Amino acid sequence: MFTGIVERVGRIESLEKGPEGGRLRVHAGPLAASLAIAGSVAVNGCCLTVIELAGETFAADLSSETLKRTAFGEMKPSARVNLERPLTAGKELGGHFVQGHVDGIGRIARLTPEGPNWWLAVRVPADIERYVAMKGSIAIDGISLTVAEVREESFVVWIIPHTLAATNLRARKAGESVNLEFDLLAKYVERIVATH
C-alpha cells in the first residue's frame, strides 16, 4: 500500500523484456539504502519486489502480466521513474490509498502550462474509463492526483509547480504512456452492484 506521494525520481538503468516477463534495474539514489531484498517499492505506481540491491541501484522482476498491463513494455533505459516506499504505521497519508496494482495504460494527450500550473490531459482506454470520476482520486505513474475534468475517452488533472518539479512529469511528452490506477472504492462498488 502506498500514498501516491513520490519520494524520489529514479532512472531506469536497464530493462530486459521477453514473452514470459523481464527484469527492471533502477538507479534510486539514496532511497536505495532504505530498501530491502523481498521488500516492496512502487515504480511509476506499480508495486514491485526488490530482488537485488547494489549501491544506489535495485532490481525487480516483471511478470508477463505486469509488462502487458503497465507502461513498462514501452519504456527504455534512462527513462525517469517515480519511486515510493510502502506506507508504514505512523507515516503521513498525504495523498490517497494507492495499491500499486495498475489498472491500465493511459496516454498523455496534452501537458501545457496555464499560469504557474500545468494542465495534463490523459486519454484512457474505453474498458476502464468508467472508473474516472470528477473530483475523484487517480494515480498517474504513481502520483496521487485529483480529476478536474472528465471528457469522452480522456480526463484532465491540474499539476502544481511542486508536483511537476518533484516527479517524472517534467520530462514527459504528449503521446507517451502512463500507468493508471483508479480509486479502489469504485472497483469494489462496481463488483458489489454487479453481484446483486
Tab-separated table of C-alpha atoms in Angstrom:
chain	number	residue	atom	x	y	z
A	1	MET	CA	0.000	0.000	0.000
A	2	PHE	CA	1.273	3.451	-0.967
A	3	THR	CA	0.094	7.072	-0.797
A	4	GLY	CA	0.902	8.454	-4.244
A	5	ILE	CA	3.363	10.966	-2.780
A	6	VAL	CA	6.537	10.450	-4.818
A	7	GLU	CA	9.670	10.278	-2.669
A	8	ARG	CA	12.299	10.333	-5.386
A	9	VAL	CA	12.671	10.278	-9.155
A	10	GLY	CA	14.937	7.446	-10.240
A	11	ARG	CA	16.278	6.395	-13.610
A	12	ILE	CA	15.984	3.078	-15.440
A	13	GLU	CA	19.456	1.591	-15.864
A	14	SER	CA	18.288	-1.472	-17.774
A	15	LEU	CA	15.045	-3.128	-18.786
A	16	GLU	CA	15.039	-6.669	-20.112
A	17	LYS	CA	11.756	-7.758	-21.729
A	18	GLY	CA	10.650	-11.112	-23.069
A	19	PRO	CA	7.420	-13.055	-23.690
A	20	GLU	CA	7.491	-14.515	-20.173
A	21	GLY	CA	8.462	-11.369	-18.275
A	22	GLY	CA	11.508	-9.262	-17.661
A	23	ARG	CA	13.804	-7.541	-15.215
A	24	LEU	CA	13.999	-3.864	-14.350
A	25	ARG	CA	17.079	-2.231	-12.848
A	26	VAL	CA	16.643	1.273	-11.377
A	27	HIS	CA	19.115	3.835	-10.060
A	28	ALA	CA	17.271	5.102	-6.971
A	29	GLY	CA	19.910	7.349	-5.452
A	30	PRO	CA	19.948	7.471	-1.640
A	31	LEU	CA	16.445	5.942	-1.468
A	32	ALA	CA	18.035	2.552	-2.267
A	33	ALA	CA	19.675	2.460	1.175
A	34	SER	CA	16.232	2.164	2.806
A	35	LEU	CA	15.089	-0.727	0.576
A	36	ALA	CA	15.449	-4.407	1.437
A	37	ILE	CA	15.567	-7.643	-0.523
A	38	ALA	CA	11.983	-9.038	-0.733
A	39	GLY	CA	10.602	-5.617	0.224
A	40	SER	CA	8.185	-3.614	-1.902
A	41	VAL	CA	8.747	-0.414	-3.847
A	42	ALA	CA	6.407	1.436	-6.194
A	43	VAL	CA	7.959	2.264	-9.555
A	44	ASN	CA	5.698	4.584	-11.561
A	45	GLY	CA	2.896	3.388	-9.306
A	46	CYS	CA	3.479	-0.332	-9.864
A	47	CYS	CA	4.251	-2.353	-6.738
A	48	LEU	CA	7.393	-4.408	-7.350
A	49	THR	CA	9.507	-6.699	-5.168
A	50	VAL	CA	13.173	-5.837	-4.712
A	51	ILE	CA	15.280	-8.864	-5.687
A	52	GLU	CA	18.754	-7.274	-5.824
A	53	LEU	CA	20.450	-4.275	-4.218
A	54	ALA	CA	23.812	-2.847	-5.246
A	55	GLY	CA	24.804	0.597	-4.029
A	56	GLU	CA	22.152	3.056	-5.192
A	57	THR	CA	20.575	0.571	-7.618
A	58	PHE	CA	17.891	-2.072	-7.164
A	59	ALA	CA	16.419	-4.715	-9.457
A	60	ALA	CA	12.907	-6.180	-9.685
A	61	ASP	CA	11.395	-8.933	-11.807
A	62	LEU	CA	8.434	-8.146	-14.069
A	63	SER	CA	5.816	-10.774	-14.872
A	64	SER	CA	4.310	-11.014	-18.354
A	65	GLU	CA	1.082	-9.598	-16.836
A	66	THR	CA	2.998	-6.584	-15.499
A	67	LEU	CA	4.562	-5.927	-18.908
A	68	LYS	CA	1.134	-6.217	-20.568
A	69	ARG	CA	-0.826	-4.067	-18.107
A	70	THR	CA	1.749	-1.327	-17.438
A	71	ALA	CA	3.753	1.183	-19.448
A	72	PHE	CA	6.988	-0.726	-18.705
A	73	GLY	CA	6.573	-2.526	-22.025
A	74	GLU	CA	7.199	0.781	-23.827
A	75	MET	CA	9.902	2.204	-21.560
A	76	LYS	CA	13.593	2.441	-22.381
A	77	PRO	CA	16.795	2.726	-20.315
A	78	SER	CA	17.455	6.244	-18.951
A	79	ALA	CA	13.705	6.939	-18.569
A	80	ARG	CA	12.858	8.762	-15.352
A	81	VAL	CA	10.575	6.877	-12.927
A	82	ASN	CA	8.683	7.870	-9.776
A	83	LEU	CA	9.660	5.938	-6.655
A	84	GLU	CA	7.815	5.484	-3.367
A	85	ARG	CA	8.387	3.170	-0.425
A	86	PRO	CA	5.352	1.406	1.103
A	87	LEU	CA	3.112	3.069	3.658
A	88	THR	CA	4.105	2.173	7.215
A	89	ALA	CA	2.336	2.705	10.540
A	90	GLY	CA	2.753	6.296	11.640
A	91	LYS	CA	3.598	7.581	8.166
A	92	GLU	CA	1.570	10.565	6.980
A	93	LEU	CA	-1.118	9.732	4.420
A	94	GLY	CA	-0.783	12.841	2.295
A	95	GLY	CA	-2.281	11.519	-0.942
A	96	HIS	CA	-4.766	8.652	-1.189
A	97	PHE	CA	-4.569	4.873	-0.825
A	98	VAL	CA	-2.660	3.527	-3.826
A	99	GLN	CA	-2.309	-0.245	-4.005
A	100	GLY	CA	0.355	-0.354	-6.669
A	101	HIS	CA	-1.929	-2.549	-8.808
A	102	VAL	CA	-2.006	-0.738	-12.140
A	103	ASP	CA	-5.403	-0.867	-13.871
A	104	GLY	CA	-4.213	0.069	-17.327
A	105	ILE	CA	-2.204	2.309	-19.588
A	106	GLY	CA	-3.181	5.871	-20.415
A	107	ARG	CA	-1.611	8.138	-22.995
A	108	ILE	CA	-0.652	11.768	-22.456
A	109	ALA	CA	-2.767	13.891	-24.792
A	110	ARG	CA	-1.516	17.260	-23.629
A	111	LEU	CA	0.762	18.777	-20.991
A	112	THR	CA	0.714	22.560	-21.195
A	113	PRO	CA	1.394	25.440	-18.809
A	114	GLU	CA	-1.530	27.515	-17.536
A	115	GLY	CA	-0.059	30.344	-15.478
A	116	PRO	CA	2.137	28.789	-12.755
A	117	ASN	CA	0.340	25.411	-13.020
A	118	TRP	CA	0.177	22.763	-15.731
A	119	TRP	CA	-2.817	21.203	-17.445
A	120	LEU	CA	-2.446	17.450	-18.081
A	121	ALA	CA	-4.928	15.610	-20.307
A	122	VAL	CA	-4.723	11.815	-20.457
A	123	ARG	CA	-6.509	9.507	-22.895
A	124	VAL	CA	-7.887	6.441	-21.153
A	125	PRO	CA	-8.860	3.087	-22.715
A	126	ALA	CA	-12.607	2.562	-23.167
A	127	ASP	CA	-12.655	-0.578	-20.991
A	128	ILE	CA	-11.559	1.336	-17.873
A	129	GLU	CA	-12.794	4.889	-18.455
A	130	ARG	CA	-15.881	4.189	-16.303
A	131	TYR	CA	-13.656	4.470	-13.212
A	132	VAL	CA	-12.772	8.129	-13.901
A	133	ALA	CA	-14.889	10.402	-11.682
A	134	MET	CA	-14.966	14.168	-11.377
A	135	LYS	CA	-13.030	15.168	-8.219
A	136	GLY	CA	-12.073	11.512	-7.751
A	137	SER	CA	-8.587	10.331	-6.858
A	138	ILE	CA	-6.381	8.794	-9.512
A	139	ALA	CA	-2.745	7.701	-9.585
A	140	ILE	CA	-0.844	8.593	-12.755
A	141	ASP	CA	2.598	6.951	-12.778
A	142	GLY	CA	2.116	6.593	-9.028
A	143	ILE	CA	1.336	10.293	-8.419
A	144	SER	CA	-1.787	10.941	-6.337
A	145	LEU	CA	-3.891	13.439	-8.298
A	146	THR	CA	-7.474	14.692	-8.412
A	147	VAL	CA	-9.561	14.552	-11.593
A	148	ALA	CA	-10.540	18.114	-12.549
A	149	GLU	CA	-12.491	17.346	-15.705
A	150	VAL	CA	-13.942	14.229	-17.347
A	151	ARG	CA	-14.224	14.056	-21.115
A	152	GLU	CA	-15.126	11.324	-23.572
A	153	GLU	CA	-12.192	8.882	-23.569
A	154	SER	CA	-9.992	11.256	-21.536
A	155	PHE	CA	-9.688	13.251	-18.336
A	156	VAL	CA	-7.818	16.306	-17.089
A	157	VAL	CA	-5.813	16.942	-13.917
A	158	TRP	CA	-4.070	20.115	-12.805
A	159	ILE	CA	-0.404	19.879	-11.863
A	160	ILE	CA	1.015	22.363	-9.365
A	161	PRO	CA	4.648	23.529	-9.732
A	162	HIS	CA	5.903	21.359	-6.826
A	163	THR	CA	4.411	18.179	-8.318
A	164	LEU	CA	5.929	18.967	-11.711
A	165	ALA	CA	9.353	19.534	-10.132
A	166	ALA	CA	9.253	16.528	-7.765
A	167	THR	CA	8.079	13.854	-10.243
A	168	ASN	CA	8.884	12.478	-13.678
A	169	LEU	CA	6.150	14.640	-15.251
A	170	ARG	CA	8.644	17.383	-16.096
A	171	ALA	CA	10.256	15.039	-18.643
A	172	ARG	CA	7.020	13.660	-20.158
A	173	LYS	CA	5.608	14.459	-23.606
A	174	ALA	CA	2.348	14.070	-25.496
A	175	GLY	CA	1.898	10.550	-26.852
A	176	GLU	CA	3.834	8.840	-24.061
A	177	SER	CA	2.187	6.119	-21.988
A	178	VAL	CA	1.477	6.360	-18.258
A	179	ASN	CA	0.354	3.870	-15.625
A	180	LEU	CA	-3.170	4.451	-14.293
A	181	GLU	CA	-4.630	3.200	-11.037
A	182	PHE	CA	-8.175	4.187	-10.163
A	183	ASP	CA	-9.690	4.617	-6.727
A	184	LEU	CA	-10.173	1.258	-5.017
A	185	LEU	CA	-13.652	2.135	-3.764
A	186	ALA	CA	-15.035	2.490	-7.307
A	187	LYS	CA	-13.918	-1.034	-8.187
A	188	TYR	CA	-15.478	-2.541	-5.046
A	189	VAL	CA	-18.756	-0.691	-5.603
A	190	GLU	CA	-18.867	-1.953	-9.199
A	191	ARG	CA	-18.295	-5.544	-8.040
A	192	ILE	CA	-20.979	-5.344	-5.343
A	193	VAL	CA	-23.530	-3.863	-7.755
A	194	ALA	CA	-22.703	-6.497	-10.392
A	195	THR	CA	-23.383	-9.357	-7.957
A	196	HIS	CA	-26.853	-8.099	-6.968
